[in-house]
Amino acid sequence: MSAPMLRRLFIVLLLAALLAGGVWWLGRPQAVAVVLREIDRGVVESTISNTRAGTVEACQRTRLSTISGGRIEVLAVKEGDRVRQGQLLMKLWNDDQQAQSAWHLSQVATSRQRVEEACVVAANAEREATRQAALRARGFVSGASEEKARSEALARQAGCQAARADLRQAEARVRLSQVEQGRTVLYAPFAGTVAKIVGEVGEYSTPSPPGVPTPPAIDLIDDSCLYIKAPMDEVDAPKISAGQPVRISLDALPGRSFPGTVRRVAPYVSAVEKQARTVDIEATFDDPAAAGRLLVGYSADVEVILAVRDAVLRVPTSALLEGNRVLVAQADGLLAERRIRTGLANWEYTEVSEGLQAGERVVTSLERAGVKAGVAYLAERTAAAGGK
């Protein structure tokens, strides 16, 4: 074959090779960008959390109303005031009751004078009866005189007892009037903070009749003792018991959590319309001062710690596919599917008992398009599992 023919053949083969290479290059599988996490050892916990936001509650909180209604005459406190136990909070107009009480007190004074008078007379009559008995024994007076003196003494003694009974009745009427006055005043049943007052001086305050939701006159909170009340799914309720450790987080303090303890599990299921059935639990702070000053009503979440294992091989829970499968980043640049055996798990980490080794990398960005076994990958970010 001549030299020109060889050159043309070489050029044709070269063009064919370039064309084939271009077709392969354009048709090659594209690498998928993925986020990888390196497998390591650490703590894995089994936990459950509340289904809806919990609430910071006060250990003591009372919504006070007077027993009887009336016009507000005295408001001795303002919203936000700190009060001591027994301090006067509010008083309704009760001048009529005070006048009646004063009258009953005067009746008590009169009754006491009558008791003193009647009993002095009774004592004199008893002495006279005793003297008549002595004279009768000596024959100086007749038996009729002695009997008359003894009857007089008995009558005077009965009069003394009747006067004392009248005094007790008068004192009872005083106590009754004091009870009636107590229906128109409010005293602090414990030391705390006045959260809210409904009503002003001169306005009419109405107590809440049974079945009628009338706002309380004064809302008193003891914010020196706080706890968290949180609803847990009824399915998780059998796993929870008093004394279990918890982690408490508050929306008002983002990025922080506080250790606590379950103090109570409600003995019934709350069935609220259009909501899941839940069981309320109460959790207290192990160190109440750590969270600082909290406001009653803050939203909070409670994570109950059921079990803890330390220094175990673990995989991010976000890396798990259905059927306990993960995508492992291989050294050849491809993703490979691998089935693993798992143990303890929570929303963050899952214990691995078989199928992975420390240092291997797994895909956590499973939601991205094209992420599957057999495709080439491009590590967008690789990080150690970290954590506790």
Short mmCIF file of C-alpha atoms in Angstrom, two decimals:
data_model
loop_
_atom_site.label_atom_id
_atom_site.label_comp_id
_atom_site.label_asym_id
_atom_site.label_seq_id
_atom_site.Cartn_x
_atom_site.Cartn_y
_atom_site.Cartn_z
CA MET A 1 0.00 0.00 0.00
CA SER A 2 1.32 3.37 -0.96
CA ALA A 3 2.28 6.01 1.57
CA PRO A 4 -0.65 8.35 0.70
CA MET A 5 -3.10 5.52 1.23
CA LEU A 6 -1.55 4.70 4.60
CA ARG A 7 -1.80 8.31 5.71
CA ARG A 8 -5.47 8.50 4.73
CA LEU A 9 -6.18 5.21 6.56
CA PHE A 10 -4.39 6.49 9.66
CA ILE A 11 -6.41 9.70 9.60
CA VAL A 12 -9.68 7.76 9.20
CA LEU A 13 -8.82 5.44 12.12
CA LEU A 14 -7.80 8.40 14.23
CA LEU A 15 -11.09 10.18 13.53
CA ALA A 16 -13.03 7.00 14.29
CA ALA A 17 -11.18 6.62 17.59
CA LEU A 18 -11.83 10.24 18.52
CA LEU A 19 -15.52 9.85 17.61
CA ALA A 20 -15.83 6.69 19.67
CA GLY A 21 -14.06 8.37 22.59
CA GLY A 22 -16.39 11.35 22.35
CA VAL A 23 -19.45 9.10 22.31
CA TRP A 24 -18.17 7.22 25.38
CA TRP A 25 -17.35 10.45 27.17
CA LEU A 26 -20.78 11.92 26.54
CA GLY A 27 -22.53 8.70 27.48
CA ARG A 28 -20.51 7.84 30.59
CA PRO A 29 -22.39 7.76 33.95
CA GLN A 30 -22.11 11.09 35.79
CA ALA A 31 -20.73 11.08 39.33
CA VAL A 32 -23.35 11.96 41.99
CA ALA A 33 -22.42 14.45 44.71
CA VAL A 34 -23.07 12.90 48.13
CA VAL A 35 -22.55 13.71 51.80
CA LEU A 36 -20.55 11.01 53.59
CA ARG A 37 -20.18 10.21 57.28
CA GLU A 38 -17.34 8.17 58.70
CA ILE A 39 -18.27 5.28 60.95
CA ASP A 40 -16.84 5.50 64.47
CA ARG A 41 -17.54 4.39 68.03
CA GLY A 42 -19.50 6.34 70.62
CA VAL A 43 -22.65 6.52 72.71
CA VAL A 44 -25.99 5.26 71.40
CA GLU A 45 -29.19 5.85 73.33
CA SER A 46 -32.70 4.55 73.00
CA THR A 47 -35.02 7.50 73.56
CA ILE A 48 -38.61 8.59 73.06
CA SER A 49 -39.89 12.15 72.84
CA ASN A 50 -43.16 13.98 73.35
CA THR A 51 -45.62 14.08 70.45
CA ARG A 52 -46.57 17.75 70.98
CA ALA A 53 -44.80 20.57 72.74
CA GLY A 54 -44.73 20.33 76.49
CA THR A 55 -45.14 23.24 78.90
CA VAL A 56 -43.26 24.67 81.87
CA GLU A 57 -45.62 24.42 84.83
CA ALA A 58 -45.45 25.66 88.43
CA CYS A 59 -45.57 23.13 91.25
CA GLN A 60 -48.16 25.38 92.91
CA ARG A 61 -50.57 27.53 90.97
CA THR A 62 -53.99 28.62 92.09
CA ARG A 63 -56.66 30.71 90.42
CA LEU A 64 -58.41 32.49 93.26
CA SER A 65 -61.94 33.85 93.43
CA THR A 66 -63.99 35.03 96.36
CA ILE A 67 -66.72 32.66 97.52
CA SER A 68 -69.38 35.35 97.22
CA GLY A 69 -69.68 38.15 94.69
CA GLY A 70 -69.47 41.85 95.33
CA ARG A 71 -67.88 45.18 94.51
CA ILE A 72 -64.09 45.27 94.77
CA GLU A 73 -63.13 47.66 97.56
CA VAL A 74 -59.42 46.86 98.04
CA LEU A 75 -56.80 45.52 95.63
CA ALA A 76 -53.74 45.15 97.82
CA VAL A 77 -51.40 43.84 95.07
CA LYS A 78 -50.48 44.43 91.44
CA GLU A 79 -49.62 41.99 88.67
CA GLY A 80 -46.04 40.82 89.08
CA ASP A 81 -45.92 41.47 92.85
CA ARG A 82 -44.24 38.94 95.11
CA VAL A 83 -46.47 38.06 98.05
CA ARG A 84 -45.99 36.11 101.26
CA GLN A 85 -48.25 33.39 102.56
CA GLY A 86 -51.31 34.84 104.30
CA GLN A 87 -50.97 38.30 102.75
CA LEU A 88 -54.19 40.14 101.85
CA LEU A 89 -54.76 40.19 98.09
CA MET A 90 -58.28 41.52 97.56
CA LYS A 91 -61.30 42.57 99.57
CA LEU A 92 -64.90 43.13 98.50
CA TRP A 93 -67.26 45.66 100.07
CA ASN A 94 -68.64 44.10 103.27
CA ASP A 95 -69.56 47.01 105.55
CA ASP A 96 -72.91 45.38 106.31
CA GLN A 97 -71.18 42.23 107.50
CA GLN A 98 -68.72 44.23 109.60
CA ALA A 99 -71.62 46.07 111.24
CA GLN A 100 -73.37 42.78 111.93
CA SER A 101 -70.14 41.38 113.38
CA ALA A 102 -69.79 44.42 115.64
CA TRP A 103 -73.35 43.92 116.86
CA HIS A 104 -72.66 40.26 117.61
CA LEU A 105 -69.53 41.26 119.53
CA SER A 106 -71.59 43.63 121.67
CA GLN A 107 -74.01 40.77 122.30
CA VAL A 108 -71.10 38.66 123.50
CA ALA A 109 -70.10 41.40 125.95
CA THR A 110 -73.67 41.63 127.26
CA SER A 111 -73.90 37.85 127.60
CA ARG A 112 -70.67 37.76 129.59
CA GLN A 113 -72.10 40.31 132.05
CA ARG A 114 -75.27 38.24 132.39
CA VAL A 115 -73.20 35.14 133.04
CA GLU A 116 -71.26 36.94 135.74
CA GLU A 117 -74.48 38.23 137.35
CA ALA A 118 -76.36 34.94 137.22
CA CYS A 119 -73.45 32.87 138.47
CA VAL A 120 -72.76 35.25 141.38
CA VAL A 121 -76.42 34.96 142.40
CA ALA A 122 -76.20 31.16 142.04
CA ALA A 123 -73.12 31.05 144.25
CA ASN A 124 -74.89 33.13 146.94
CA ALA A 125 -77.94 30.86 146.74
CA GLU A 126 -75.71 27.78 147.16
CA ARG A 127 -74.13 29.29 150.25
CA GLU A 128 -77.56 30.12 151.68
CA ALA A 129 -78.77 26.57 151.06
CA THR A 130 -75.69 25.24 152.84
CA ARG A 131 -76.32 27.56 155.81
CA GLN A 132 -80.00 26.53 156.01
CA ALA A 133 -78.97 22.87 156.02
CA ALA A 134 -76.61 23.53 158.95
CA LEU A 135 -79.34 25.36 160.91
CA ARG A 136 -81.83 22.57 160.17
CA ALA A 137 -79.37 20.02 161.59
CA ARG A 138 -79.19 22.03 164.81
CA GLY A 139 -83.00 22.40 164.98
CA PHE A 140 -83.09 26.16 164.49
CA VAL A 141 -85.15 26.14 161.25
CA SER A 142 -87.80 23.93 159.82
CA GLY A 143 -87.34 21.39 157.02
CA ALA A 144 -89.49 23.54 154.74
CA SER A 145 -87.02 26.42 155.04
CA GLU A 146 -84.14 24.14 154.10
CA GLU A 147 -86.01 22.76 151.08
CA LYS A 148 -86.90 26.26 149.92
CA ALA A 149 -83.26 27.37 150.12
CA ARG A 150 -82.08 24.25 148.24
CA SER A 151 -84.67 24.80 145.47
CA GLU A 152 -83.61 28.42 145.16
CA ALA A 153 -79.95 27.39 144.82
CA LEU A 154 -80.77 24.85 142.10
CA ALA A 155 -82.82 27.41 140.18
CA ARG A 156 -80.05 30.00 140.40
CA GLN A 157 -77.50 27.39 139.22
CA ALA A 158 -79.72 26.59 136.22
CA GLY A 159 -79.91 30.31 135.47
CA CYS A 160 -76.11 30.47 135.54
CA GLN A 161 -75.85 27.55 133.09
CA ALA A 162 -78.49 29.13 130.80
CA ALA A 163 -76.53 32.40 130.75
CA ARG A 164 -73.39 30.53 129.79
CA ALA A 165 -75.26 28.79 126.96
CA ASP A 166 -76.45 32.17 125.72
CA LEU A 167 -72.83 33.36 125.79
CA ARG A 168 -71.74 30.37 123.67
CA GLN A 169 -74.48 31.14 121.16
CA ALA A 170 -73.39 34.78 120.96
CA GLU A 171 -69.77 33.71 120.39
CA ALA A 172 -70.92 31.28 117.66
CA ARG A 173 -72.78 34.12 115.95
CA VAL A 174 -69.54 36.14 116.00
CA ARG A 175 -67.65 33.25 114.39
CA LEU A 176 -70.41 32.89 111.80
CA SER A 177 -70.19 36.58 110.93
CA GLN A 178 -66.42 36.23 110.58
CA VAL A 179 -66.92 33.30 108.21
CA GLU A 180 -69.31 35.43 106.17
CA GLN A 181 -66.70 38.18 106.00
CA GLY A 182 -64.16 35.58 104.86
CA ARG A 183 -66.27 34.99 101.77
CA THR A 184 -65.41 38.50 100.58
CA VAL A 185 -61.62 38.52 101.06
CA LEU A 186 -58.71 36.70 99.42
CA TYR A 187 -55.47 35.84 101.19
CA ALA A 188 -52.40 34.23 99.58
CA PRO A 189 -52.45 30.49 100.34
CA PHE A 190 -48.70 30.32 99.66
CA ALA A 191 -45.80 32.64 98.82
CA GLY A 192 -45.58 33.39 95.11
CA THR A 193 -46.04 35.85 92.28
CA VAL A 194 -49.28 37.47 91.18
CA ALA A 195 -49.57 36.51 87.51
CA LYS A 196 -52.88 38.13 86.62
CA ILE A 197 -55.67 40.16 88.19
CA VAL A 198 -59.16 40.31 86.70
CA GLY A 199 -61.03 43.41 87.85
CA GLU A 200 -60.37 46.87 89.23
CA VAL A 201 -61.39 48.73 92.36
CA GLY A 202 -65.08 49.56 92.10
CA GLU A 203 -65.89 46.76 89.65
CA TYR A 204 -68.10 43.82 90.51
CA SER A 205 -66.35 40.51 91.04
CA THR A 206 -68.34 37.35 90.37
CA PRO A 207 -67.27 33.90 91.59
CA SER A 208 -67.39 30.95 89.20
CA PRO A 209 -70.62 28.94 89.54
CA PRO A 210 -70.31 25.18 88.90
CA GLY A 211 -69.97 24.53 85.19
CA VAL A 212 -69.54 28.20 84.24
CA PRO A 213 -65.94 29.14 83.23
CA THR A 214 -65.64 32.59 84.83
CA PRO A 215 -62.10 34.04 84.87
CA PRO A 216 -60.51 33.94 88.35
CA ALA A 217 -59.99 37.19 90.21
CA ILE A 218 -56.30 36.52 90.93
CA ASP A 219 -53.90 34.00 89.38
CA LEU A 220 -51.13 33.19 91.88
CA ILE A 221 -48.01 31.23 90.88
CA ASP A 222 -45.23 29.76 93.00
CA ASP A 223 -42.41 29.97 90.44
CA SER A 224 -39.78 28.77 92.91
CA CYS A 225 -40.62 25.20 91.90
CA LEU A 226 -41.08 24.33 88.21
CA TYR A 227 -41.55 21.15 86.20
CA ILE A 228 -42.26 20.14 82.60
CA LYS A 229 -45.57 18.60 81.58
CA ALA A 230 -45.35 16.82 78.21
CA PRO A 231 -47.70 14.54 76.22
CA MET A 232 -46.24 11.19 75.13
CA ASP A 233 -47.78 8.83 72.58
CA GLU A 234 -49.91 6.15 74.24
CA VAL A 235 -47.82 3.49 72.47
CA ASP A 236 -44.72 4.68 74.35
CA ALA A 237 -46.41 5.04 77.74
CA PRO A 238 -45.65 1.48 78.98
CA LYS A 239 -41.92 2.16 78.52
CA ILE A 240 -41.95 5.19 80.84
CA SER A 241 -41.80 5.10 84.63
CA ALA A 242 -40.98 7.52 87.43
CA GLY A 243 -37.26 7.94 88.06
CA GLN A 244 -36.08 7.55 84.44
CA PRO A 245 -33.55 10.15 83.21
CA VAL A 246 -34.62 12.71 80.62
CA ARG A 247 -33.21 15.58 78.58
CA ILE A 248 -35.20 18.80 78.63
CA SER A 249 -34.92 21.41 75.88
CA LEU A 250 -36.69 24.75 75.69
CA ASP A 251 -37.54 26.89 72.67
CA ALA A 252 -36.54 29.94 74.69
CA LEU A 253 -33.00 28.51 75.15
CA PRO A 254 -32.09 27.06 71.73
CA GLY A 255 -29.08 24.77 71.45
CA ARG A 256 -29.13 23.80 75.12
CA SER A 257 -30.51 20.82 77.00
CA PHE A 258 -30.82 20.08 80.69
CA PRO A 259 -30.78 16.75 82.55
CA GLY A 260 -33.90 15.83 84.44
CA THR A 261 -35.96 12.99 85.87
CA VAL A 262 -39.47 11.67 85.28
CA ARG A 263 -41.42 12.34 88.46
CA ARG A 264 -44.89 11.19 87.43
CA VAL A 265 -46.71 9.37 84.65
CA ALA A 266 -50.43 10.10 84.35
CA PRO A 267 -52.63 7.08 85.18
CA TYR A 268 -54.96 7.72 82.24
CA VAL A 269 -54.92 8.46 78.51
CA SER A 270 -55.93 11.91 77.24
CA ALA A 271 -58.28 11.62 74.28
CA VAL A 272 -58.55 15.06 72.67
CA GLU A 273 -60.70 15.35 69.55
CA LYS A 274 -58.68 15.38 66.29
CA GLN A 275 -55.46 14.62 68.17
CA ALA A 276 -53.57 11.43 68.93
CA ARG A 277 -54.20 9.77 72.27
CA THR A 278 -51.43 10.71 74.67
CA VAL A 279 -50.28 10.16 78.23
CA ASP A 280 -48.97 13.19 80.13
CA ILE A 281 -45.71 12.88 82.02
CA GLU A 282 -44.09 15.29 84.46
CA ALA A 283 -40.32 15.83 84.50
CA THR A 284 -38.23 17.91 86.90
CA PHE A 285 -34.81 19.53 86.41
CA ASP A 286 -31.91 17.81 88.17
CA ASP A 287 -30.38 21.27 88.63
CA PRO A 288 -33.17 23.87 88.55
CA ALA A 289 -30.69 26.75 88.65
CA ALA A 290 -28.93 25.63 85.46
CA ALA A 291 -31.73 26.86 83.21
CA GLY A 292 -31.88 30.25 84.91
CA ARG A 293 -35.16 32.07 85.43
CA LEU A 294 -37.90 30.36 83.44
CA LEU A 295 -41.40 31.64 82.82
CA VAL A 296 -44.40 29.47 83.45
CA GLY A 297 -45.90 28.61 80.08
CA TYR A 298 -42.63 28.25 78.14
CA SER A 299 -42.80 25.48 75.55
CA ALA A 300 -40.47 22.56 76.20
CA ASP A 301 -39.58 19.12 74.88
CA VAL A 302 -38.75 16.05 76.94
CA GLU A 303 -36.61 13.19 75.65
CA VAL A 304 -36.90 10.13 77.88
CA ILE A 305 -33.72 8.02 77.91
CA LEU A 306 -34.71 4.34 77.98
CA ALA A 307 -31.26 2.74 77.55
CA VAL A 308 -27.63 3.80 76.94
CA ARG A 309 -24.67 1.94 75.42
CA ASP A 310 -21.19 3.41 75.33
CA ALA A 311 -18.25 2.91 72.92
CA VAL A 312 -20.28 0.94 70.38
CA LEU A 313 -19.97 1.05 66.59
CA ARG A 314 -22.66 3.34 65.27
CA VAL A 315 -24.04 4.70 62.04
CA PRO A 316 -26.05 7.91 61.56
CA THR A 317 -29.72 6.95 61.48
CA SER A 318 -30.15 9.21 58.44
CA ALA A 319 -27.92 6.79 56.49
CA LEU A 320 -30.27 3.82 56.88
CA LEU A 321 -32.39 2.57 54.00
CA GLU A 322 -35.40 0.32 54.42
CA GLY A 323 -34.40 -3.16 55.54
CA ASN A 324 -31.34 -1.97 57.50
CA ARG A 325 -29.31 -1.26 54.35
CA VAL A 326 -26.68 1.44 53.80
CA LEU A 327 -24.75 2.80 50.82
CA VAL A 328 -21.02 2.47 51.38
CA ALA A 329 -18.50 4.66 49.52
CA GLN A 330 -15.93 2.26 48.04
CA ALA A 331 -12.33 3.01 47.17
CA ASP A 332 -13.08 2.43 43.44
CA GLY A 333 -15.31 5.51 43.38
CA LEU A 334 -18.62 3.62 43.30
CA LEU A 335 -21.40 3.27 45.85
CA ALA A 336 -22.19 -0.23 47.10
CA GLU A 337 -25.25 -1.41 49.02
CA ARG A 338 -24.66 -3.36 52.20
CA ARG A 339 -27.04 -4.94 54.71
CA ILE A 340 -26.18 -4.45 58.38
CA ARG A 341 -27.41 -5.75 61.70
CA THR A 342 -28.54 -3.04 64.11
CA GLY A 343 -29.12 -2.73 67.83
CA LEU A 344 -30.07 0.26 69.97
CA ALA A 345 -31.29 3.25 67.98
CA ASN A 346 -32.63 6.78 68.18
CA TRP A 347 -33.23 9.60 65.71
CA GLU A 348 -29.51 10.45 65.58
CA TYR A 349 -27.53 7.21 65.79
CA THR A 350 -28.10 3.48 65.36
CA GLU A 351 -25.87 0.80 66.88
CA VAL A 352 -24.16 -1.50 64.35
CA SER A 353 -23.49 -5.04 65.50
CA GLU A 354 -22.52 -6.47 62.11
CA GLY A 355 -21.83 -5.29 58.54
CA LEU A 356 -19.64 -2.18 58.95
CA GLN A 357 -16.19 -1.36 60.25
CA ALA A 358 -14.88 1.77 61.92
CA GLY A 359 -13.46 4.19 59.34
CA GLU A 360 -15.79 3.19 56.50
CA ARG A 361 -17.92 5.93 54.99
CA VAL A 362 -21.65 5.82 54.36
CA VAL A 363 -23.99 8.12 52.45
CA THR A 364 -26.31 10.32 54.52
CA SER A 365 -27.79 12.35 51.62
CA LEU A 366 -30.09 9.54 50.49
CA GLU A 367 -32.82 11.94 49.40
CA ARG A 368 -30.78 13.26 46.47
CA ALA A 369 -31.68 12.16 42.92
CA GLY A 370 -29.48 9.47 41.43
CA VAL A 371 -28.09 8.22 44.73
CA LYS A 372 -28.14 4.42 44.46
CA ALA A 373 -25.86 1.41 44.47
CA GLY A 374 -23.44 1.12 41.54
CA VAL A 375 -23.18 4.81 40.63
CA ALA A 376 -20.02 6.85 40.79
CA TYR A 377 -19.89 9.34 43.63
CA LEU A 378 -18.26 12.64 44.34
CA ALA A 379 -17.78 13.32 48.08
CA GLU A 380 -19.27 16.71 48.73
CA ARG A 381 -18.40 16.52 52.40
CA THR A 382 -16.99 13.84 54.69
CA ALA A 383 -17.20 14.10 58.46
CA ALA A 384 -16.65 11.88 61.44
CA ALA A 385 -19.75 10.80 63.31
CA GLY A 386 -18.67 12.86 66.29
CA GLY A 387 -21.06 13.45 69.16
CA LYS A 388 -20.84 11.90 72.59
#
